């Protein structure tokens, strides 16, 4: 390339500069070509999920071991639960990724019914389990299940199926068909979740609802009206409960010492600030020793900042940004309306939840009590999030050219493992006979 530029009789410095720019353009073109491949979204979701899940297991072990030892338990007690969730959730994610969207649509109404019944059971005395004044769990066989996590997936799948059916019938020309029965269904879920004092999950459900309305093309005046209505409803929920109102006023006017009412927020900032650029080292956090409340769940990002530093927090933020890019890319490229709606709703749910969690830890948003997806400790959250990401991967397989790319790739790793063991040949012979 330098020889070609030399023929133009340019100065040597100018030729080298243009050559360097050409190299940069070539690299940018190479990366753009890589991102334009049919299975890019699929592998982005898979890779980011694996990285965040691995980080979550490491950080849960690092933070939860302290609480387990304080309670007289094994230091691996909470880690084993999280590892069990990963061991169950990964196969479920793989099954969801290999399944047809028709299967998800068939489970839309049953999943919604399960979430409504589960949320109702949390309010029944003797069935629901309360922690810190919030009734969000039910006890099933000694394991606590959080139905509000199921409600997120249920609203995303049911809402996408409902609007896709209406779009097929040509009913969405009237904006009232966009809201009924989607808005009443979302309202029932939100009211049941709020009855258990879970404002954070209520906000995420509203985000899913708004994402569905945005993609389906709701008129601007109707969408603005929904935003105003939801803002008023959230404000009413906040001022109607004293502790929520105090939390909001504490965010707007932060005062007090590091062991007072603002302890969680202040100590969380201390943890992030003490980490510096590269952190104090994995497992070397001081703030997790009882100084940061909910360090294994809602404020695990603070411990990441302390142990892994600014580099670690930026990497985590970058991963969620990559997930947002992949999810929106899937929603833009898939031809099916249900898949487009479902991909947008799931992406909005997971990414906005991560933004709300991180924003609360660093102090730019009020503390709402939502976990960091795939990273925070919590069996229900982990399982439902992995299934949701499996659905996202299934939608990615429907992008233009994805089927051909998968066929050209050959058999998947399960069949390759069977062939290594000599079982695949036996299966084919048995099928032929």
Short mmCIF file of C-alpha atoms in Angstrom, two decimals:
data_model
loop_
_atom_site.label_atom_id
_atom_site.label_comp_id
_atom_site.label_asym_id
_atom_site.label_seq_id
_atom_site.Cartn_x
_atom_site.Cartn_y
_atom_site.Cartn_z
CA UNK A 1 0.00 0.00 0.00
CA UNK A 2 2.92 2.40 0.71
CA UNK A 3 4.22 1.77 -2.84
CA UNK A 4 0.85 2.76 -4.28
CA UNK A 5 0.86 5.97 -2.24
CA UNK A 6 4.45 6.70 -3.31
CA UNK A 7 3.30 6.78 -6.94
CA UNK A 8 1.13 9.78 -6.02
CA UNK A 9 4.36 11.75 -5.25
CA UNK A 10 3.30 12.40 -1.63
CA UNK A 11 5.75 13.18 1.17
CA UNK A 12 6.92 10.10 3.08
CA UNK A 13 5.24 11.20 6.33
CA UNK A 14 1.93 11.81 4.59
CA UNK A 15 2.13 8.45 2.83
CA UNK A 16 2.76 6.64 6.13
CA UNK A 17 -0.14 8.48 7.76
CA UNK A 18 -2.53 7.51 4.97
CA UNK A 19 -1.21 3.97 5.08
CA UNK A 20 -1.94 3.86 8.81
CA UNK A 21 -5.46 5.15 8.22
CA UNK A 22 -5.97 2.50 5.59
CA UNK A 23 -4.91 -0.17 8.04
CA UNK A 24 -7.39 1.15 10.60
CA UNK A 25 -10.14 1.11 7.98
CA UNK A 26 -9.22 -2.45 7.07
CA UNK A 27 -9.45 -3.51 10.71
CA UNK A 28 -12.79 -1.73 11.15
CA UNK A 29 -14.06 -3.43 8.00
CA UNK A 30 -12.88 -6.80 9.32
CA UNK A 31 -14.73 -6.30 12.62
CA UNK A 32 -17.85 -5.13 10.83
CA UNK A 33 -17.76 -8.20 8.60
CA UNK A 34 -17.40 -10.35 11.70
CA UNK A 35 -20.41 -8.69 13.35
CA UNK A 36 -22.47 -9.14 10.17
CA UNK A 37 -22.20 -12.93 10.29
CA UNK A 38 -25.53 -14.74 10.77
CA UNK A 39 -24.63 -16.38 14.11
CA UNK A 40 -22.93 -13.36 15.68
CA UNK A 41 -25.87 -12.61 17.97
CA UNK A 42 -26.17 -16.24 19.02
CA UNK A 43 -22.53 -16.53 20.06
CA UNK A 44 -22.53 -13.10 21.70
CA UNK A 45 -25.42 -14.08 23.98
CA UNK A 46 -23.81 -17.45 24.71
CA UNK A 47 -20.36 -16.01 25.41
CA UNK A 48 -21.57 -13.11 27.57
CA UNK A 49 -23.87 -15.41 29.54
CA UNK A 50 -20.99 -17.79 30.24
CA UNK A 51 -18.67 -14.99 31.36
CA UNK A 52 -21.24 -13.35 33.65
CA UNK A 53 -22.26 -16.69 35.11
CA UNK A 54 -18.65 -17.62 35.83
CA UNK A 55 -18.03 -14.24 37.45
CA UNK A 56 -21.17 -14.64 39.50
CA UNK A 57 -20.11 -18.02 40.87
CA UNK A 58 -16.70 -16.64 41.86
CA UNK A 59 -18.14 -13.54 43.53
CA UNK A 60 -20.89 -15.45 45.35
CA UNK A 61 -18.24 -17.71 46.84
CA UNK A 62 -16.12 -14.70 47.77
CA UNK A 63 -18.95 -12.76 49.46
CA UNK A 64 -21.28 -15.46 50.78
CA UNK A 65 -18.56 -17.43 52.56
CA UNK A 66 -18.33 -14.63 55.15
CA UNK A 67 -22.07 -14.68 55.89
CA UNK A 68 -22.07 -18.49 55.98
CA UNK A 69 -19.24 -18.59 58.50
CA UNK A 70 -21.00 -15.98 60.65
CA UNK A 71 -24.12 -18.17 60.68
CA UNK A 72 -22.13 -21.24 61.65
CA UNK A 73 -22.52 -22.87 58.24
CA UNK A 74 -20.05 -24.24 55.76
CA UNK A 75 -18.29 -21.47 53.81
CA UNK A 76 -19.46 -23.20 50.63
CA UNK A 77 -23.15 -23.35 51.60
CA UNK A 78 -24.47 -20.51 49.41
CA UNK A 79 -21.96 -21.29 46.69
CA UNK A 80 -23.33 -24.83 46.42
CA UNK A 81 -26.85 -23.44 45.94
CA UNK A 82 -25.65 -21.07 43.23
CA UNK A 83 -23.69 -23.87 41.57
CA UNK A 84 -26.79 -26.06 41.68
CA UNK A 85 -28.74 -23.28 40.00
CA UNK A 86 -26.12 -23.07 37.25
CA UNK A 87 -26.10 -26.87 36.86
CA UNK A 88 -29.89 -26.87 36.40
CA UNK A 89 -30.17 -23.59 34.51
CA UNK A 90 -27.58 -24.25 31.81
CA UNK A 91 -29.35 -27.39 30.48
CA UNK A 92 -32.66 -25.50 30.61
CA UNK A 93 -31.07 -22.66 28.65
CA UNK A 94 -29.73 -25.15 26.09
CA UNK A 95 -33.17 -26.76 25.72
CA UNK A 96 -34.79 -23.33 25.30
CA UNK A 97 -32.15 -22.33 22.73
CA UNK A 98 -32.87 -25.47 20.68
CA UNK A 99 -36.66 -25.17 20.90
CA UNK A 100 -39.09 -23.62 18.45
CA UNK A 101 -40.84 -20.33 19.29
CA UNK A 102 -44.11 -22.23 18.89
CA UNK A 103 -43.28 -24.07 22.11
CA UNK A 104 -42.81 -20.82 23.99
CA UNK A 105 -46.12 -19.51 22.70
CA UNK A 106 -47.85 -22.67 23.84
CA UNK A 107 -46.56 -22.06 27.38
CA UNK A 108 -47.48 -18.35 27.44
CA UNK A 109 -50.82 -18.62 29.26
CA UNK A 110 -49.80 -21.51 31.58
CA UNK A 111 -46.69 -19.54 32.59
CA UNK A 112 -48.79 -16.47 33.30
CA UNK A 113 -51.20 -18.54 35.40
CA UNK A 114 -48.32 -20.08 37.38
CA UNK A 115 -46.87 -16.64 38.13
CA UNK A 116 -50.25 -15.24 39.26
CA UNK A 117 -50.93 -18.22 41.53
CA UNK A 118 -47.40 -18.11 42.91
CA UNK A 119 -47.61 -14.39 43.64
CA UNK A 120 -50.95 -14.96 45.35
CA UNK A 121 -49.47 -17.69 47.54
CA UNK A 122 -46.77 -15.34 48.81
CA UNK A 123 -49.55 -13.34 50.48
CA UNK A 124 -51.09 -16.37 52.23
CA UNK A 125 -50.09 -16.62 55.88
CA UNK A 126 -48.16 -19.81 56.52
CA UNK A 127 -47.31 -20.33 52.85
CA UNK A 128 -45.46 -17.13 51.96
CA UNK A 129 -42.02 -16.51 53.42
CA UNK A 130 -41.15 -12.97 54.56
CA UNK A 131 -37.68 -11.46 54.84
CA UNK A 132 -36.91 -7.90 55.93
CA UNK A 133 -40.64 -7.13 55.93
CA UNK A 134 -41.17 -8.26 52.31
CA UNK A 135 -43.30 -11.29 51.38
CA UNK A 136 -41.70 -12.41 48.11
CA UNK A 137 -41.05 -16.14 48.51
CA UNK A 138 -42.86 -19.44 48.93
CA UNK A 139 -41.34 -22.58 50.40
CA UNK A 140 -41.34 -25.61 48.10
CA UNK A 141 -39.69 -28.70 49.54
CA UNK A 142 -37.32 -26.70 51.70
CA UNK A 143 -36.29 -24.44 48.82
CA UNK A 144 -37.47 -20.85 48.60
CA UNK A 145 -38.93 -19.85 45.23
CA UNK A 146 -39.55 -16.24 44.19
CA UNK A 147 -42.62 -16.10 41.89
CA UNK A 148 -41.93 -12.47 40.95
CA UNK A 149 -38.94 -13.67 38.92
CA UNK A 150 -41.23 -16.03 36.99
CA UNK A 151 -43.60 -13.10 36.43
CA UNK A 152 -40.91 -11.25 34.41
CA UNK A 153 -40.54 -14.12 31.95
CA UNK A 154 -44.30 -14.71 31.90
CA UNK A 155 -45.11 -11.10 31.00
CA UNK A 156 -42.46 -11.04 28.27
CA UNK A 157 -43.67 -14.27 26.62
CA UNK A 158 -47.40 -13.74 27.14
CA UNK A 159 -47.30 -10.11 26.04
CA UNK A 160 -45.30 -10.96 22.90
CA UNK A 161 -47.68 -13.81 22.01
CA UNK A 162 -50.77 -11.66 22.62
CA UNK A 163 -49.59 -8.75 20.48
CA UNK A 164 -48.31 -11.07 17.74
CA UNK A 165 -51.75 -12.71 17.49
CA UNK A 166 -53.48 -9.33 17.33
CA UNK A 167 -51.02 -8.11 14.68
CA UNK A 168 -51.72 -11.20 12.56
CA UNK A 169 -55.45 -10.51 12.75
CA UNK A 170 -54.94 -6.84 11.83
CA UNK A 171 -56.40 -5.59 15.12
CA UNK A 172 -53.58 -3.25 16.08
CA UNK A 173 -54.81 -0.41 13.88
CA UNK A 174 -56.91 0.51 16.92
CA UNK A 175 -54.67 1.51 19.84
CA UNK A 176 -57.18 0.09 22.33
CA UNK A 177 -56.34 -3.41 21.10
CA UNK A 178 -52.70 -2.70 22.01
CA UNK A 179 -53.63 -2.07 25.63
CA UNK A 180 -56.41 -4.62 26.24
CA UNK A 181 -55.90 -7.16 27.73
CA UNK A 182 -52.13 -6.47 27.92
CA UNK A 183 -52.43 -3.54 30.32
CA UNK A 184 -54.87 -5.26 32.73
CA UNK A 185 -52.68 -8.38 32.77
CA UNK A 186 -49.54 -6.36 33.52
CA UNK A 187 -51.46 -4.41 36.18
CA UNK A 188 -52.50 -7.62 37.96
CA UNK A 189 -48.90 -8.82 38.07
CA UNK A 190 -47.66 -5.42 39.29
CA UNK A 191 -50.30 -5.20 42.03
CA UNK A 192 -49.50 -8.70 43.28
CA UNK A 193 -45.78 -7.92 43.31
CA UNK A 194 -46.36 -4.61 45.08
CA UNK A 195 -48.49 -6.39 47.67
CA UNK A 196 -45.27 -8.15 48.63
CA UNK A 197 -43.43 -4.79 48.92
CA UNK A 198 -41.21 -5.31 45.88
CA UNK A 199 -40.98 -1.95 44.14
CA UNK A 200 -37.89 -2.91 42.12
CA UNK A 201 -39.52 -5.89 40.41
CA UNK A 202 -42.66 -3.80 39.79
CA UNK A 203 -40.50 -1.29 37.92
CA UNK A 204 -38.93 -4.06 35.80
CA UNK A 205 -42.40 -5.41 34.91
CA UNK A 206 -43.39 -1.92 33.78
CA UNK A 207 -40.23 -1.73 31.66
CA UNK A 208 -41.19 -5.01 29.94
CA UNK A 209 -44.70 -3.65 29.33
CA UNK A 210 -43.36 -0.42 27.83
CA UNK A 211 -40.85 -2.29 25.66
CA UNK A 212 -43.67 -4.35 24.15
CA UNK A 213 -45.73 -1.22 23.44
CA UNK A 214 -42.74 0.54 21.88
CA UNK A 215 -41.91 -2.27 19.46
CA UNK A 216 -45.48 -2.86 18.34
CA UNK A 217 -45.74 0.80 17.29
CA UNK A 218 -48.00 2.39 19.90
CA UNK A 219 -48.92 5.99 18.96
CA UNK A 220 -46.78 8.63 20.65
CA UNK A 221 -49.63 10.24 22.59
CA UNK A 222 -50.75 6.87 23.97
CA UNK A 223 -47.19 5.90 24.91
CA UNK A 224 -46.65 9.26 26.62
CA UNK A 225 -49.91 8.82 28.51
CA UNK A 226 -48.75 5.40 29.73
CA UNK A 227 -45.47 6.91 30.92
CA UNK A 228 -47.27 9.62 32.87
CA UNK A 229 -49.73 7.14 34.36
CA UNK A 230 -46.95 4.80 35.47
CA UNK A 231 -44.90 7.65 36.92
CA UNK A 232 -47.90 8.74 38.99
CA UNK A 233 -48.55 5.17 40.12
CA UNK A 234 -44.90 4.65 41.14
CA UNK A 235 -44.92 7.97 42.99
CA UNK A 236 -48.08 6.99 44.85
CA UNK A 237 -46.54 3.65 45.81
CA UNK A 238 -43.47 5.42 47.19
CA UNK A 239 -45.23 8.09 49.26
CA UNK A 240 -47.82 5.63 50.60
CA UNK A 241 -45.17 3.68 52.54
CA UNK A 242 -42.98 5.41 55.11
CA UNK A 243 -39.79 3.37 54.62
CA UNK A 244 -39.92 3.80 50.83
CA UNK A 245 -40.45 7.54 51.24
CA UNK A 246 -37.48 7.74 53.61
CA UNK A 247 -35.34 5.82 51.15
CA UNK A 248 -36.23 8.29 48.38
CA UNK A 249 -35.60 11.35 50.54
CA UNK A 250 -32.32 9.79 51.69
CA UNK A 251 -31.30 9.45 48.03
CA UNK A 252 -32.27 13.03 47.20
CA UNK A 253 -30.68 14.45 50.36
CA UNK A 254 -28.01 11.98 51.53
CA UNK A 255 -27.01 12.63 55.11
CA UNK A 256 -25.84 10.56 58.05
CA UNK A 257 -22.86 8.47 59.03
CA UNK A 258 -21.56 5.22 57.63
CA UNK A 259 -23.46 3.16 60.24
CA UNK A 260 -26.77 5.06 60.13
CA UNK A 261 -29.84 4.73 57.91
CA UNK A 262 -27.71 5.33 54.78
CA UNK A 263 -25.22 2.61 55.72
CA UNK A 264 -25.80 0.45 52.67
CA UNK A 265 -25.38 3.28 50.19
CA UNK A 266 -22.37 4.84 51.93
CA UNK A 267 -20.53 1.59 52.55
CA UNK A 268 -21.19 0.50 48.98
CA UNK A 269 -19.46 3.63 47.72
CA UNK A 270 -16.62 3.03 50.18
CA UNK A 271 -16.17 -0.46 48.75
CA UNK A 272 -16.03 0.72 45.15
CA UNK A 273 -13.75 3.64 45.99
CA UNK A 274 -11.29 1.52 47.96
CA UNK A 275 -10.81 -0.82 45.01
CA UNK A 276 -8.90 1.70 42.93
CA UNK A 277 -7.93 0.76 39.39
CA UNK A 278 -7.14 -2.93 39.80
CA UNK A 279 -8.83 -3.78 43.12
CA UNK A 280 -7.52 -5.15 46.42
CA UNK A 281 -7.51 -8.72 45.08
CA UNK A 282 -10.05 -11.48 44.71
CA UNK A 283 -11.33 -12.52 48.15
CA UNK A 284 -9.52 -9.66 49.95
CA UNK A 285 -12.54 -7.39 50.44
CA UNK A 286 -12.96 -5.83 53.87
CA UNK A 287 -16.42 -4.34 53.29
CA UNK A 288 -18.03 -7.77 52.84
CA UNK A 289 -17.33 -8.52 56.52
CA UNK A 290 -20.68 -7.13 57.63
CA UNK A 291 -20.22 -3.56 56.43
CA UNK A 292 -22.18 -3.76 53.15
CA UNK A 293 -25.72 -5.15 53.70
CA UNK A 294 -26.91 -7.64 51.06
CA UNK A 295 -23.39 -7.95 49.70
CA UNK A 296 -24.18 -11.31 48.11
CA UNK A 297 -27.23 -10.10 46.18
CA UNK A 298 -28.29 -6.48 45.68
CA UNK A 299 -24.85 -4.95 46.39
CA UNK A 300 -22.52 -7.59 44.96
CA UNK A 301 -21.37 -5.02 42.38
CA UNK A 302 -19.82 -3.03 45.23
CA UNK A 303 -17.68 -6.01 46.21
CA UNK A 304 -16.72 -6.50 42.55
CA UNK A 305 -15.51 -2.90 42.53
CA UNK A 306 -13.51 -3.43 45.71
CA UNK A 307 -11.89 -6.73 44.76
CA UNK A 308 -11.49 -6.24 41.00
CA UNK A 309 -11.31 -2.45 40.87
CA UNK A 310 -12.35 -0.09 38.11
CA UNK A 311 -11.17 -2.59 35.51
CA UNK A 312 -13.53 -5.25 36.85
CA UNK A 313 -16.55 -2.96 37.02
CA UNK A 314 -15.94 -1.65 33.50
CA UNK A 315 -15.67 -5.20 32.19
CA UNK A 316 -19.00 -6.12 33.80
CA UNK A 317 -20.64 -2.98 32.40
CA UNK A 318 -19.20 -3.73 28.96
CA UNK A 319 -20.63 -7.26 29.07
CA UNK A 320 -24.14 -5.97 29.76
CA UNK A 321 -23.68 -3.45 26.98
CA UNK A 322 -22.73 -6.31 24.65
CA UNK A 323 -25.85 -8.17 25.72
CA UNK A 324 -27.96 -5.12 24.91
CA UNK A 325 -26.34 -4.92 21.46
CA UNK A 326 -26.91 -8.61 20.76
CA UNK A 327 -30.52 -8.59 21.97
CA UNK A 328 -31.49 -5.52 19.97
CA UNK A 329 -29.67 -6.92 16.94
CA UNK A 330 -31.78 -10.07 17.20
CA UNK A 331 -34.97 -8.02 17.54
CA UNK A 332 -34.06 -5.99 14.45
CA UNK A 333 -33.14 -8.95 12.23
CA UNK A 334 -35.70 -11.67 13.01
CA UNK A 335 -38.68 -11.69 10.62
CA UNK A 336 -41.24 -13.11 13.08
CA UNK A 337 -43.27 -10.58 15.10
CA UNK A 338 -43.42 -12.76 18.22
CA UNK A 339 -39.65 -13.22 18.20
CA UNK A 340 -39.08 -9.51 17.68
CA UNK A 341 -41.34 -8.61 20.59
CA UNK A 342 -39.95 -11.34 22.84
CA UNK A 343 -36.32 -10.45 22.10
CA UNK A 344 -36.93 -6.78 22.89
CA UNK A 345 -38.82 -7.54 26.11
CA UNK A 346 -36.20 -10.00 27.41
CA UNK A 347 -33.32 -7.67 26.52
CA UNK A 348 -35.02 -4.70 28.19
CA UNK A 349 -35.74 -6.77 31.30
CA UNK A 350 -32.19 -8.05 31.83
CA UNK A 351 -30.26 -4.96 30.74
CA UNK A 352 -32.44 -2.40 32.54
CA UNK A 353 -32.34 -4.54 35.68
CA UNK A 354 -28.53 -4.50 35.49
CA UNK A 355 -28.53 -0.73 34.97
CA UNK A 356 -30.86 -0.19 37.95
CA UNK A 357 -28.71 -2.43 40.17
CA UNK A 358 -25.42 -0.79 39.16
CA UNK A 359 -26.94 2.69 39.35
CA UNK A 360 -28.14 2.05 42.91
CA UNK A 361 -24.71 0.83 44.01
CA UNK A 362 -22.80 3.80 42.59
CA UNK A 363 -25.42 6.22 43.92
CA UNK A 364 -27.02 7.63 40.77
CA UNK A 365 -30.34 5.79 41.31
CA UNK A 366 -32.37 4.99 44.44
CA UNK A 367 -31.89 1.55 46.00
CA UNK A 368 -34.70 -0.71 44.77
CA UNK A 369 -33.49 -4.17 45.76
CA UNK A 370 -33.19 -5.82 42.35
CA UNK A 371 -30.36 -8.34 41.85
CA UNK A 372 -27.59 -8.12 39.26
CA UNK A 373 -28.61 -10.67 36.58
CA UNK A 374 -26.48 -13.85 36.49
CA UNK A 375 -24.12 -12.45 39.15
CA UNK A 376 -26.10 -11.94 42.36
CA UNK A 377 -26.91 -14.90 44.58
CA UNK A 378 -30.46 -16.19 44.13
CA UNK A 379 -31.69 -19.47 42.68
CA UNK A 380 -34.97 -18.21 41.22
CA UNK A 381 -33.38 -15.19 39.56
CA UNK A 382 -30.58 -17.28 38.08
CA UNK A 383 -32.84 -20.00 36.66
CA UNK A 384 -35.38 -17.61 35.11
CA UNK A 385 -32.67 -15.38 33.64
CA UNK A 386 -30.92 -18.36 32.04
CA UNK A 387 -34.19 -19.55 30.52
CA UNK A 388 -34.87 -16.04 29.21
CA UNK A 389 -31.42 -15.95 27.59
CA UNK A 390 -32.11 -19.38 26.11
CA UNK A 391 -35.20 -17.91 24.45
CA UNK A 392 -33.06 -15.08 23.13
CA UNK A 393 -30.64 -17.60 21.62
CA UNK A 394 -33.55 -19.47 20.04
CA UNK A 395 -34.70 -16.25 18.38
CA UNK A 396 -31.13 -15.64 17.16
CA UNK A 397 -31.26 -18.97 15.31
CA UNK A 398 -34.07 -17.51 13.16
CA UNK A 399 -32.00 -14.59 11.85
CA UNK A 400 -31.45 -14.54 8.07
CA UNK A 401 -28.79 -17.08 7.14
CA UNK A 402 -28.58 -18.56 10.64
CA UNK A 403 -30.13 -21.91 9.71
CA UNK A 404 -27.75 -22.35 6.79
CA UNK A 405 -24.78 -21.42 8.99
CA UNK A 406 -25.85 -23.94 11.63
CA UNK A 407 -26.28 -26.65 8.99
CA UNK A 408 -22.84 -25.92 7.54
CA UNK A 409 -21.31 -26.07 11.02
CA UNK A 410 -22.20 -29.76 11.33
CA UNK A 411 -23.54 -31.64 14.36
CA UNK A 412 -23.55 -29.98 17.75
CA UNK A 413 -21.29 -30.93 20.63
CA UNK A 414 -23.74 -33.48 22.15
CA UNK A 415 -23.72 -35.52 18.94
CA UNK A 416 -19.96 -35.16 18.66
CA UNK A 417 -19.55 -36.49 22.18
CA UNK A 418 -21.80 -39.43 21.31
CA UNK A 419 -19.74 -40.11 18.19
CA UNK A 420 -16.54 -40.11 20.24
CA UNK A 421 -18.12 -42.70 22.52
CA UNK A 422 -19.29 -44.75 19.56
CA UNK A 423 -22.95 -44.29 20.49
CA UNK A 424 -24.01 -42.10 17.59
CA UNK A 425 -23.28 -44.87 15.08
CA UNK A 426 -25.34 -47.33 17.10
CA UNK A 427 -28.24 -44.92 17.17
CA UNK A 428 -28.12 -44.51 13.37
CA UNK A 429 -27.91 -48.27 12.83
CA UNK A 430 -30.82 -48.85 15.18
CA UNK A 431 -32.88 -46.21 13.38
CA UNK A 432 -32.05 -47.76 9.98
CA UNK A 433 -33.10 -51.22 11.10
#
